[in-house]
mmCIF file of C-alpha atoms in Angstrom:
data_model
loop_
_atom_site.group_PDB
_atom_site.id
_atom_site.type_symbol
_atom_site.label_atom_id
_atom_site.label_comp_id
_atom_site.label_asym_id
_atom_site.label_seq_id
_atom_site.Cartn_x
_atom_site.Cartn_y
_atom_site.Cartn_z
ATOM 1 C CA MET D 818 -0.248 0.375 -0.075
ATOM 2 C CA PHE D 819 1.451 3.097 -1.064
ATOM 3 C CA PRO D 820 0.458 6.274 1.361
ATOM 4 C CA SER D 821 -1.537 9.111 -0.269
ATOM 5 C CA SER D 822 0.992 11.980 0.442
ATOM 6 C CA LEU D 823 4.682 11.845 1.157
ATOM 7 C CA PHE D 824 3.590 13.075 5.117
ATOM 8 C CA PRO D 825 0.689 10.379 5.827
ATOM 9 C CA ASP D 826 -1.238 11.335 8.427
ATOM 10 C CA PRO D 827 -0.968 8.336 11.311
ATOM 11 C CA GLU D 828 -4.910 8.283 11.496
ATOM 12 C CA GLU D 829 -5.084 7.274 7.928
ATOM 13 C CA GLU D 830 -2.085 4.587 8.642
ATOM 14 C CA ALA D 831 -3.569 3.137 11.452
ATOM 15 C CA LEU D 832 -7.381 3.240 9.534
ATOM 16 C CA ALA D 833 -6.127 1.182 6.606
ATOM 17 C CA ALA D 834 -3.907 -0.920 9.506
ATOM 18 C CA GLU D 835 -7.431 -2.309 10.528
ATOM 19 C CA ALA D 836 -8.931 -2.699 7.129
ATOM 20 C CA ASP D 837 -5.735 -4.616 6.105
ATOM 21 C CA LYS D 838 -6.699 -7.057 9.068
ATOM 22 C CA LEU D 839 -9.939 -6.935 8.394
ATOM 23 C CA LEU D 840 -10.083 -8.881 5.111
ATOM 24 C CA GLU D 841 -7.571 -11.189 6.166
ATOM 25 C CA THR D 842 -9.693 -12.234 8.831
ATOM 26 C CA TRP D 843 -12.316 -12.362 6.279
ATOM 27 C CA ASN D 844 -10.457 -14.303 3.931
ATOM 28 C CA GLN D 845 -9.687 -16.874 6.854
ATOM 29 C CA ALA D 846 -12.791 -17.370 8.002
ATOM 30 C CA GLY D 847 -14.475 -17.239 4.268
ATOM 31 C CA LEU D 848 -16.637 -14.389 4.541
ATOM 32 C CA ASN D 849 -15.269 -13.161 1.430
ATOM 33 C CA ASP D 850 -17.788 -15.659 -0.895
ATOM 34 C CA ILE D 851 -20.602 -15.085 1.162
ATOM 35 C CA LEU D 852 -20.372 -11.186 0.434
ATOM 36 C CA SER D 853 -19.117 -11.223 -2.964
ATOM 37 C CA ALA D 854 -20.718 -14.031 -4.638
ATOM 38 C CA THR D 855 -24.566 -13.153 -5.435
ATOM 39 C CA ALA D 856 -25.452 -15.956 -7.923
ATOM 40 C CA TYR D 857 -28.204 -18.138 -6.947
ATOM 41 C CA ASN D 858 -30.945 -20.207 -8.995
ATOM 42 C CA THR D 859 -34.266 -18.182 -9.018
ATOM 43 C CA GLU D 860 -35.369 -19.227 -12.731
ATOM 44 C CA ALA D 861 -38.099 -22.098 -12.014
ATOM 45 C CA ASP D 862 -37.906 -23.579 -15.644
ATOM 46 C CA THR D 863 -34.487 -24.904 -17.499
ATOM 47 C CA VAL D 864 -34.106 -27.237 -19.845
ATOM 48 C CA ILE D 865 -30.981 -28.861 -18.404
ATOM 49 C CA THR D 866 -31.042 -32.719 -17.888
ATOM 50 C CA PRO D 867 -29.288 -33.337 -14.727
ATOM 51 C CA TYR D 868 -28.018 -37.076 -13.023
ATOM 52 C CA ALA D 869 -28.155 -39.016 -15.920
ATOM 53 C CA ASP D 870 -25.779 -41.293 -14.078
ATOM 54 C CA TYR D 871 -25.565 -40.128 -10.728
ATOM 55 C CA PRO D 872 -22.134 -42.141 -9.006
ATOM 56 C CA ALA D 873 -21.468 -41.539 -5.147
ATOM 57 C CA SER D 874 -18.764 -39.389 -4.424
ATOM 58 C CA GLY D 875 -15.602 -42.065 -4.576
ATOM 59 C CA ASP D 876 -18.103 -45.048 -5.785
ATOM 60 C CA PRO D 877 -15.603 -46.161 -8.830
ATOM 61 C CA LYS D 878 -17.089 -46.346 -11.886
ATOM 62 C CA THR D 879 -15.868 -48.551 -14.918
ATOM 63 C CA THR D 880 -15.759 -46.723 -18.352
ATOM 64 C CA THR D 881 -13.968 -47.712 -21.798
ATOM 65 C CA SER D 882 -11.228 -45.874 -23.267
ATOM 66 C CA SER D 883 -10.943 -45.050 -27.327
ATOM 67 C CA GLY D 884 -8.482 -48.164 -27.190
ATOM 68 C CA SER D 885 -11.284 -50.661 -25.538
ATOM 69 C CA ILE D 886 -9.518 -50.578 -22.883
ATOM 70 C CA PRO D 887 -11.115 -50.564 -19.306
ATOM 71 C CA LEU D 888 -10.354 -48.079 -17.543
ATOM 72 C CA THR D 889 -11.631 -47.628 -13.270
ATOM 73 C CA LEU D 890 -12.737 -43.570 -12.774
ATOM 74 C CA VAL D 891 -13.088 -42.434 -9.240
ATOM 75 C CA PRO D 892 -14.978 -39.540 -8.822
ATOM 76 C CA ALA D 893 -13.533 -36.888 -6.981
ATOM 77 C CA PRO D 894 -15.073 -35.680 -3.869
ATOM 78 C CA LEU D 895 -17.665 -33.084 -4.041
ATOM 79 C CA ALA D 896 -16.473 -29.696 -2.923
ATOM 80 C CA ILE D 897 -18.587 -28.688 0.165
ATOM 81 C CA PRO D 898 -20.757 -24.910 -1.173
ATOM 82 C CA THR D 899 -19.971 -21.822 0.838
ATOM 83 C CA PRO D 900 -23.238 -19.571 1.117
ATOM 84 C CA THR D 901 -23.690 -17.214 -1.148
ATOM 85 C CA LEU D 902 -26.504 -14.492 -0.620
ATOM 86 C CA ASP D 903 -27.897 -11.652 -2.709
ATOM 87 C CA PRO D 904 -26.497 -8.773 -0.451
ATOM 88 C CA GLN D 905 -30.723 -7.701 0.155
ATOM 89 C CA HIS D 906 -30.773 -10.932 2.436
ATOM 90 C CA LEU D 907 -27.692 -10.644 4.009
ATOM 91 C CA GLY D 908 -27.613 -10.927 7.625
ATOM 92 C CA PRO D 909 -25.864 -12.647 10.315
ATOM 93 C CA VAL D 910 -25.333 -16.238 8.649
ATOM 94 C CA THR D 911 -25.605 -19.327 11.428
ATOM 95 C CA ILE D 912 -25.213 -23.147 10.314
ATOM 96 C CA SER D 913 -27.907 -25.784 10.942
ATOM 97 C CA PRO D 914 -26.589 -28.182 13.432
ATOM 98 C CA ILE D 915 -28.641 -30.940 11.447
ATOM 99 C CA PHE D 916 -27.978 -30.418 8.222
ATOM 100 C CA GLY D 917 -24.336 -28.656 8.132
ATOM 101 C CA PRO D 918 -21.442 -29.504 5.892
ATOM 102 C CA THR D 919 -20.430 -32.870 7.135
ATOM 103 C CA SER D 920 -23.389 -35.247 6.214
ATOM 104 C CA PRO D 921 -24.083 -38.570 8.220
ATOM 105 C CA SER D 922 -23.085 -41.882 6.522
ATOM 106 C CA THR D 923 -26.934 -42.846 6.113
ATOM 107 C CA ARG D 924 -27.002 -39.232 3.846
ATOM 108 C CA PRO D 925 -25.353 -38.610 0.754
ATOM 109 C CA PRO D 926 -22.765 -36.170 0.215
ATOM 110 C CA THR D 927 -23.689 -32.672 0.406
ATOM 111 C CA ASP D 928 -22.968 -30.482 -3.090
ATOM 112 C CA MET D 929 -25.730 -27.874 -2.650
ATOM 113 C CA ILE D 930 -26.888 -25.276 0.303
ATOM 114 C CA ILE D 931 -30.614 -23.993 1.053
ATOM 115 C CA VAL D 932 -31.088 -20.447 2.701
ATOM 116 C CA SER D 933 -33.913 -20.091 5.058
ATOM 117 C CA SER D 934 -35.818 -16.694 5.454
ATOM 118 C CA ASP D 935 -33.388 -15.996 8.649
ATOM 119 C CA SER D 936 -30.314 -16.934 7.454
ATOM 120 C CA VAL D 937 -29.525 -20.051 8.535
ATOM 121 C CA VAL D 938 -27.995 -22.046 6.072
ATOM 122 C CA PHE D 939 -28.570 -26.132 5.693
ATOM 123 C CA TYR D 940 -26.456 -28.190 3.509
ATOM 124 C CA THR D 941 -28.431 -30.629 1.234
ATOM 125 C CA ASP D 942 -27.165 -32.789 -1.744
ATOM 126 C CA GLU D 943 -29.397 -31.763 -5.424
ATOM 127 C CA TYR D 944 -29.504 -35.227 -6.432
ATOM 128 C CA THR D 945 -31.755 -36.290 -3.582
ATOM 129 C CA LEU D 946 -34.250 -32.924 -3.653
ATOM 130 C CA PHE D 947 -34.703 -33.801 -7.581
ATOM 131 C CA ASN D 948 -35.479 -37.483 -7.483
ATOM 132 C CA THR D 949 -38.017 -37.518 -4.234
ATOM 133 C CA SER D 950 -39.701 -34.253 -5.149
ATOM 134 C CA SER D 951 -42.740 -34.232 -7.621
ATOM 135 C CA ASN D 952 -42.162 -30.663 -8.733
ATOM 136 C CA ARG D 953 -38.531 -30.636 -8.872
ATOM 137 C CA PHE D 954 -38.335 -28.902 -5.423
ATOM 138 C CA GLY D 955 -40.450 -25.925 -6.427
ATOM 139 C CA GLY D 956 -39.448 -25.381 -9.597
ATOM 140 C CA TYR D 957 -35.642 -24.598 -8.592
ATOM 141 C CA LEU D 958 -34.174 -27.690 -9.428
ATOM 142 C CA PRO D 959 -32.168 -28.250 -11.633
ATOM 143 C CA LEU D 960 -29.438 -25.679 -10.802
ATOM 144 C CA GLN D 961 -27.390 -23.829 -12.994
ATOM 145 C CA ALA D 962 -24.941 -23.068 -11.116
ATOM 146 C CA ARG D 963 -22.344 -24.876 -10.263
ATOM 147 C CA GLY D 964 -19.377 -25.435 -7.701
ATOM 148 C CA HIS D 965 -19.786 -23.088 -4.895
ATOM 149 C CA ASP D 966 -22.884 -21.021 -6.566
ATOM 150 C CA LYS D 967 -25.652 -23.698 -5.762
ATOM 151 C CA THR D 968 -27.567 -22.101 -3.858
ATOM 152 C CA ILE D 969 -31.321 -21.886 -3.069
ATOM 153 C CA ILE D 970 -32.710 -18.740 -0.589
ATOM 154 C CA LEU D 971 -36.639 -19.696 0.803
ATOM 155 C CA PRO D 972 -36.777 -16.163 1.417
ATOM 156 C CA GLU D 973 -40.465 -17.499 2.383
ATOM 157 C CA ILE D 974 -39.918 -19.887 5.179
ATOM 158 C CA VAL D 975 -38.037 -19.564 8.541
ATOM 159 C CA ALA D 976 -35.153 -21.639 9.970
ATOM 160 C CA ALA D 977 -37.467 -23.955 12.371
ATOM 161 C CA GLU D 978 -39.693 -24.837 9.437
ATOM 162 C CA VAL D 979 -37.052 -25.725 6.583
ATOM 163 C CA GLN D 980 -35.668 -28.062 9.250
ATOM 164 C CA VAL D 981 -38.897 -29.743 9.294
ATOM 165 C CA ILE D 982 -39.081 -30.012 5.395
ATOM 166 C CA LEU D 983 -35.447 -31.714 5.523
ATOM 167 C CA GLN D 984 -36.750 -34.233 8.222
ATOM 168 C CA VAL D 985 -39.097 -35.270 6.199
ATOM 169 C CA VAL D 986 -37.209 -35.855 2.905
ATOM 170 C CA TYR D 987 -34.136 -37.376 4.485
ATOM 171 C CA ASN D 988 -35.659 -39.019 7.656
ATOM 172 C CA ALA D 989 -33.555 -37.655 10.098
ATOM 173 C CA GLU D 990 -34.320 -37.225 14.159
ATOM 174 C CA ALA D 991 -36.441 -34.272 15.213
ATOM 175 C CA PRO D 992 -35.654 -32.298 18.505
ATOM 176 C CA MET D 993 -37.835 -32.927 20.940
ATOM 177 C CA ASP D 994 -38.368 -29.113 22.430
ATOM 178 C CA MET D 995 -39.632 -27.558 18.651
ATOM 179 C CA PRO D 996 -42.971 -25.787 19.085
ATOM 180 C CA VAL D 997 -45.913 -28.190 17.867
ATOM 181 C CA GLY D 998 -47.189 -24.895 15.789
ATOM 182 C CA THR D 999 -43.642 -24.628 14.021
ATOM 183 C CA LEU D 1000 -43.599 -28.638 13.318
ATOM 184 C CA ILE D 1001 -47.476 -28.624 11.863
ATOM 185 C CA ARG D 1002 -46.422 -25.298 9.824
ATOM 186 C CA GLY D 1003 -43.292 -26.772 8.427
ATOM 187 C CA ILE D 1004 -45.576 -30.096 7.230
ATOM 188 C CA GLY D 1005 -47.736 -27.568 5.878
ATOM 189 C CA TRP D 1006 -44.670 -26.615 3.812
ATOM 190 C CA LEU D 1007 -44.051 -29.470 2.049
ATOM 191 C CA PRO D 1008 -46.936 -29.763 -1.026
ATOM 192 C CA LYS D 1009 -45.278 -26.810 -2.238
ATOM 193 C CA TYR D 1010 -41.970 -28.386 -3.309
ATOM 194 C CA GLY D 1011 -43.536 -31.537 -3.972
ATOM 195 C CA PHE D 1012 -43.844 -34.152 -0.955
ATOM 196 C CA GLU D 1013 -47.037 -35.347 -0.007
ATOM 197 C CA PRO D 1014 -47.232 -35.852 3.715
ATOM 198 C CA LYS D 1015 -49.371 -38.812 3.732
ATOM 199 C CA THR D 1016 -47.050 -40.452 2.063
ATOM 200 C CA CYS D 1017 -43.969 -39.338 3.344
ATOM 201 C CA ILE D 1018 -44.994 -39.679 6.942
ATOM 202 C CA LYS D 1019 -45.438 -43.358 8.333
ATOM 203 C CA PRO D 1020 -45.680 -45.349 10.806
ATOM 204 C CA ASP D 1021 -42.131 -46.773 10.164
ATOM 205 C CA THR D 1022 -40.745 -43.147 10.068
ATOM 206 C CA ARG D 1023 -38.842 -40.439 12.499
ATOM 207 C CA ILE D 1024 -40.928 -37.863 11.737
ATOM 208 C CA PHE D 1025 -44.364 -39.385 12.527
ATOM 209 C CA ASN D 1026 -42.996 -40.888 15.864
ATOM 210 C CA THR D 1027 -42.196 -37.059 16.572
ATOM 211 C CA LEU D 1028 -45.949 -35.732 15.662
ATOM 212 C CA LEU D 1029 -46.640 -38.780 18.016
ATOM 213 C CA SER D 1030 -45.497 -37.544 20.541
ATOM 214 C CA TYR D 1031 -47.175 -34.539 21.019
ATOM 215 C CA ALA D 1032 -50.149 -36.024 20.596
ATOM 216 C CA PRO D 1033 -50.828 -36.013 24.866
ATOM 217 C CA LEU D 1034 -49.961 -32.332 25.118
ATOM 218 C CA HIS D 1035 -51.923 -30.953 21.834
ATOM 219 C CA PRO D 1036 -54.483 -33.745 20.409
ATOM 220 C CA LEU D 1037 -56.579 -31.337 18.854
ATOM 221 C CA GLU D 1038 -53.708 -29.923 17.315
ATOM 222 C CA ILE D 1039 -51.968 -33.273 15.777
ATOM 223 C CA TYR D 1040 -55.619 -34.869 14.789
ATOM 224 C CA THR D 1041 -55.943 -31.559 12.677
ATOM 225 C CA CYS D 1042 -52.661 -31.820 10.842
ATOM 226 C CA ALA D 1043 -53.516 -35.350 9.950
ATOM 227 C CA ALA D 1044 -57.147 -34.312 8.533
ATOM 228 C CA MET D 1045 -55.208 -32.008 6.605
ATOM 229 C CA HIS D 1046 -53.145 -33.640 5.212
ATOM 230 C CA ASP D 1047 -55.132 -37.121 4.867
ATOM 231 C CA MET D 1048 -53.183 -39.322 7.355
ATOM 232 C CA GLU D 1049 -55.027 -41.629 8.389
ATOM 233 C CA GLU D 1050 -52.592 -43.757 10.606
ATOM 234 C CA LEU D 1051 -51.705 -40.427 12.249
ATOM 235 C CA ALA D 1052 -55.086 -39.824 12.957
ATOM 236 C CA VAL D 1053 -55.716 -43.349 14.261
ATOM 237 C CA GLN D 1054 -52.824 -43.306 16.630
ATOM 238 C CA ALA D 1055 -53.611 -39.864 18.222
ATOM 239 C CA SER D 1056 -57.503 -39.598 18.775
ATOM 240 C CA PRO D 1057 -57.683 -41.407 21.822
ATOM 241 C CA TYR D 1058 -55.987 -38.410 23.341
ATOM 242 C CA LEU D 1059 -58.934 -36.551 21.641
ATOM 243 C CA LEU D 1060 -61.196 -38.213 23.992
ATOM 244 C CA ARG D 1061 -60.620 -35.787 26.684
ATOM 245 C CA VAL D 1062 -61.584 -33.117 24.120
ATOM 246 C CA GLU D 1063 -65.422 -32.458 23.913
ATOM 247 C CA PRO D 1064 -66.594 -31.639 20.134
ATOM 248 C CA SER D 1065 -68.090 -28.362 21.111
ATOM 249 C CA GLU D 1066 -64.172 -27.444 22.019
ATOM 250 C CA VAL D 1067 -64.083 -27.383 18.168
ATOM 251 C CA SER D 1068 -63.067 -24.181 16.812
ATOM 252 C CA GLU D 1069 -65.181 -23.405 13.533
ATOM 253 C CA GLU D 1070 -60.947 -22.839 11.703
ATOM 254 C CA MET D 1071 -60.493 -26.116 13.375
ATOM 255 C CA SER D 1072 -63.221 -27.779 11.790
ATOM 256 C CA ASP D 1073 -62.301 -26.574 8.311
ATOM 257 C CA LYS D 1074 -59.090 -27.677 8.589
ATOM 258 C CA MET D 1075 -60.440 -31.279 9.242
ATOM 259 C CA GLY D 1076 -62.514 -31.169 6.414
ATOM 260 C CA ALA D 1077 -66.526 -33.236 7.073
ATOM 261 C CA THR D 1078 -64.632 -36.756 6.354
ATOM 262 C CA TYR D 1079 -62.211 -36.064 9.888
ATOM 263 C CA LEU D 1080 -64.956 -33.804 11.817
ATOM 264 C CA LEU D 1081 -67.573 -36.689 10.914
ATOM 265 C CA ARG D 1082 -64.671 -39.489 12.698
ATOM 266 C CA LEU D 1083 -64.065 -37.361 15.652
ATOM 267 C CA PHE D 1084 -67.837 -36.633 17.103
ATOM 268 C CA SER D 1085 -68.717 -40.459 15.959
ATOM 269 C CA LEU D 1086 -65.982 -41.381 18.387
ATOM 270 C CA HIS D 1087 -67.011 -39.591 21.242
ATOM 271 C CA LEU D 1088 -70.965 -40.805 20.628
ATOM 272 C CA ARG D 1089 -70.088 -43.759 19.868
ATOM 273 C CA ARG D 1090 -67.909 -44.250 23.204
ATOM 274 C CA LYS D 1091 -70.848 -42.537 25.080
ATOM 275 C CA ASN D 1092 -73.755 -45.014 23.823
ATOM 276 C CA VAL D 1093 -71.212 -47.980 25.306
ATOM 277 C CA LEU D 1094 -70.610 -46.775 28.227
ATOM 278 C CA LYS D 1095 -74.402 -46.089 28.175
ATOM 279 C CA GLU D 1096 -75.140 -49.841 27.600
ATOM 280 C CA LEU D 1097 -72.523 -51.134 30.423
ATOM 281 C CA LEU D 1098 -73.977 -49.611 32.683
ATOM 282 C CA GLU D 1099 -78.428 -49.757 31.910
ATOM 283 C CA LYS D 1100 -76.993 -53.417 32.895
ATOM 284 C CA VAL D 1101 -78.970 -53.922 36.709
ATOM 285 C CA PRO D 1102 -76.995 -56.566 38.694
ATOM 286 C CA GLN D 1103 -78.631 -60.198 39.165
ATOM 287 C CA LEU D 1104 -80.546 -61.175 42.105
ATOM 288 C CA HIS D 1105 -78.768 -63.704 44.200
ATOM 289 C CA ASN D 1106 -80.536 -66.592 46.329
ATOM 290 C CA VAL D 1107 -82.996 -65.748 48.962
ATOM 291 C CA THR D 1108 -81.125 -66.312 52.126
ATOM 292 C CA LYS D 1109 -82.779 -65.847 55.738
ATOM 293 C CA ASP D 1110 -81.544 -62.207 56.253
ATOM 294 C CA CYS D 1111 -81.779 -61.058 52.193
ATOM 295 C CA GLY D 1112 -85.228 -61.820 50.263
ATOM 296 C CA PHE D 1113 -86.398 -60.388 47.430
ATOM 297 C CA ASN D 1114 -88.030 -57.569 48.624
ATOM 298 C CA LYS D 1115 -84.608 -56.710 50.338
ATOM 299 C CA GLN D 1116 -82.542 -57.095 47.422
ATOM 300 C CA GLY D 1117 -84.437 -54.418 46.019
ATOM 301 C CA GLU D 1118 -82.193 -51.941 47.344
ATOM 302 C CA LEU D 1119 -79.723 -53.152 45.851
ATOM 303 C CA ARG D 1120 -81.170 -52.015 42.497
ATOM 304 C CA ALA D 1121 -82.114 -48.524 43.856
ATOM 305 C CA CYS D 1122 -79.214 -48.088 44.906
ATOM 306 C CA TRP D 1123 -77.149 -48.982 41.755
ATOM 307 C CA ASN D 1124 -79.338 -47.097 39.731
ATOM 308 C CA GLN D 1125 -78.944 -43.890 41.462
ATOM 309 C CA GLY D 1126 -75.205 -44.271 41.187
ATOM 310 C CA VAL D 1127 -75.940 -44.739 37.048
ATOM 311 C CA ALA D 1128 -77.798 -41.528 37.553
ATOM 312 C CA GLN D 1129 -75.187 -39.576 39.216
ATOM 313 C CA LEU D 1130 -72.905 -40.994 36.172
ATOM 314 C CA ALA D 1131 -75.153 -39.849 33.617
ATOM 315 C CA MET D 1132 -75.261 -36.139 34.403
ATOM 316 C CA ALA D 1133 -71.652 -36.050 33.499
ATOM 317 C CA LEU D 1134 -71.103 -38.475 30.912
ATOM 318 C CA ARG D 1135 -67.799 -38.485 28.895
ATOM 319 C CA ALA D 1136 -65.938 -40.032 26.024
ATOM 320 C CA ASP D 1137 -63.079 -40.340 28.548
ATOM 321 C CA THR D 1138 -64.708 -41.420 31.672
ATOM 322 C CA THR D 1139 -62.243 -43.077 33.788
ATOM 323 C CA THR D 1140 -62.744 -46.689 35.488
ATOM 324 C CA THR D 1141 -61.848 -45.132 38.689
ATOM 325 C CA GLU D 1142 -64.791 -42.500 38.451
ATOM 326 C CA ILE D 1143 -67.183 -44.975 37.523
ATOM 327 C CA ARG D 1144 -65.860 -47.719 40.581
ATOM 328 C CA ASN D 1145 -65.946 -44.540 43.206
ATOM 329 C CA THR D 1146 -69.411 -43.830 41.903
ATOM 330 C CA MET D 1147 -71.252 -46.818 42.294
ATOM 331 C CA LEU D 1148 -69.269 -47.728 45.331
ATOM 332 C CA GLU D 1149 -70.178 -44.633 47.191
ATOM 333 C CA ALA D 1150 -74.059 -45.153 45.867
ATOM 334 C CA THR D 1151 -74.206 -48.796 47.095
ATOM 335 C CA MET D 1152 -72.733 -48.215 50.138
ATOM 336 C CA SER D 1153 -75.915 -48.039 52.597
ATOM 337 C CA LEU D 1154 -75.672 -51.764 51.781
ATOM 338 C CA ARG D 1155 -75.304 -54.165 54.422
ATOM 339 C CA CYS D 1156 -76.056 -57.873 53.279
ATOM 340 C CA SER D 1157 -72.446 -60.059 52.275
ATOM 341 C CA GLU D 1158 -74.632 -61.229 48.938
ATOM 342 C CA CYS D 1159 -75.157 -57.871 47.498
ATOM 343 C CA LEU D 1160 -72.227 -56.593 47.900
ATOM 344 C CA ARG D 1161 -70.860 -59.685 46.482
ATOM 345 C CA VAL D 1162 -73.151 -60.059 43.591
ATOM 346 C CA ARG D 1163 -72.399 -55.883 43.169
ATOM 347 C CA ASP D 1164 -68.510 -56.583 42.788
ATOM 348 C CA ALA D 1165 -68.557 -58.974 40.331
ATOM 349 C CA HIS D 1166 -71.257 -56.808 37.968
ATOM 350 C CA LEU D 1167 -69.251 -53.792 38.661
ATOM 351 C CA ASN D 1168 -65.996 -55.248 37.931
ATOM 352 C CA ALA D 1169 -67.542 -56.597 34.223
ATOM 353 C CA ILE D 1170 -68.553 -53.274 33.556
ATOM 354 C CA LEU D 1171 -65.022 -51.914 34.162
ATOM 355 C CA GLN D 1172 -63.453 -54.739 32.451
ATOM 356 C CA ASP D 1173 -66.162 -53.982 29.222
ATOM 357 C CA TRP D 1174 -65.112 -50.256 29.118
ATOM 358 C CA SER D 1175 -61.484 -50.906 29.300
ATOM 359 C CA MET D 1176 -61.587 -53.075 26.220
ATOM 360 C CA ALA D 1177 -64.342 -50.305 24.106
ATOM 361 C CA SER D 1178 -62.094 -49.001 21.279
ATOM 362 C CA MET D 1179 -60.751 -45.098 22.021
ATOM 363 C CA VAL D 1180 -59.614 -44.744 18.113
ATOM 364 C CA VAL D 1181 -61.124 -42.570 14.800
ATOM 365 C CA VAL D 1182 -62.939 -45.557 12.738
ATOM 366 C CA VAL D 1183 -61.888 -45.406 9.330
ATOM 367 C CA TYR D 1184 -65.006 -46.264 7.541
ATOM 368 C CA ALA D 1185 -64.819 -47.012 3.898
ATOM 369 C CA GLY D 1186 -65.719 -44.238 1.508
ATOM 370 C CA LEU D 1187 -65.451 -41.879 4.034
#
């Protein structure tokens, strides 16, 4: 660097030295690639025919030279791209902890990046996204750029939702502390990028188990998500947790998202469960043989007390009425009984009811044609 005059200003020299030092730091950190490169794919329609025969990095591929001598070509390791952002999207860049530059052995080598709206970088591979998507990943693929310029920016989607999309595509482990709304919104983006949730999210996938783990605390949200994307397996397995949610608690917005079919299944589940319990409780205990202390007339007291207990339960009948509630209510209603035979008959009858109730179906029924 040459001085601007024969007698340079000390302050100018200090500023120039600081600038040189900062530039050297940027070069070492690779930030110049981010700040200077602006090329990324924005064209939905291309005419490139990609991946005619895509070998994995390091896998040998045999070919033949012009002299018919077999040659073994080993592709060079794929270069890990450096994020290239348009200046208008520039911000503090962070790298996804799950989709970093070093891919696990279960995933193909990374050769492109996706950048979320909040400037989080996800390292992925173009081959997987192109071949598993039904619409070329929303029209972004194949990328015309190569090397460090293989970048897609998704200005509409925040990092947590991009992560959900990629977790579905790669069947990657999902963090358990993600808000349920974020998880559901991420799944909602899948159709836009060519992934059908009902096809991708099956019981043997990690994201299915993650969704199901939220069902105990957020049953209505998970069931609604399953209904929106017609994921029957998830709806069935999440439905037992809906028993404590009264149909009156379903908002108009949620009912619109569920659609008529899944809303009917939810209402039918509650109605069916209540009817089963009513039928069980309507059966009165049988009379026992007449004894010296308890004749037929005396045994009428057992049935009267039993009916009183049934009336108490009927006033607060719910689809998720527990066996403990039933037992306590019926024992309290018949506590005045003194005949040992009446108590024996009561206990046998009550135990049979509790067993049948515990075995009653607690899941929505998938009707043919619905």
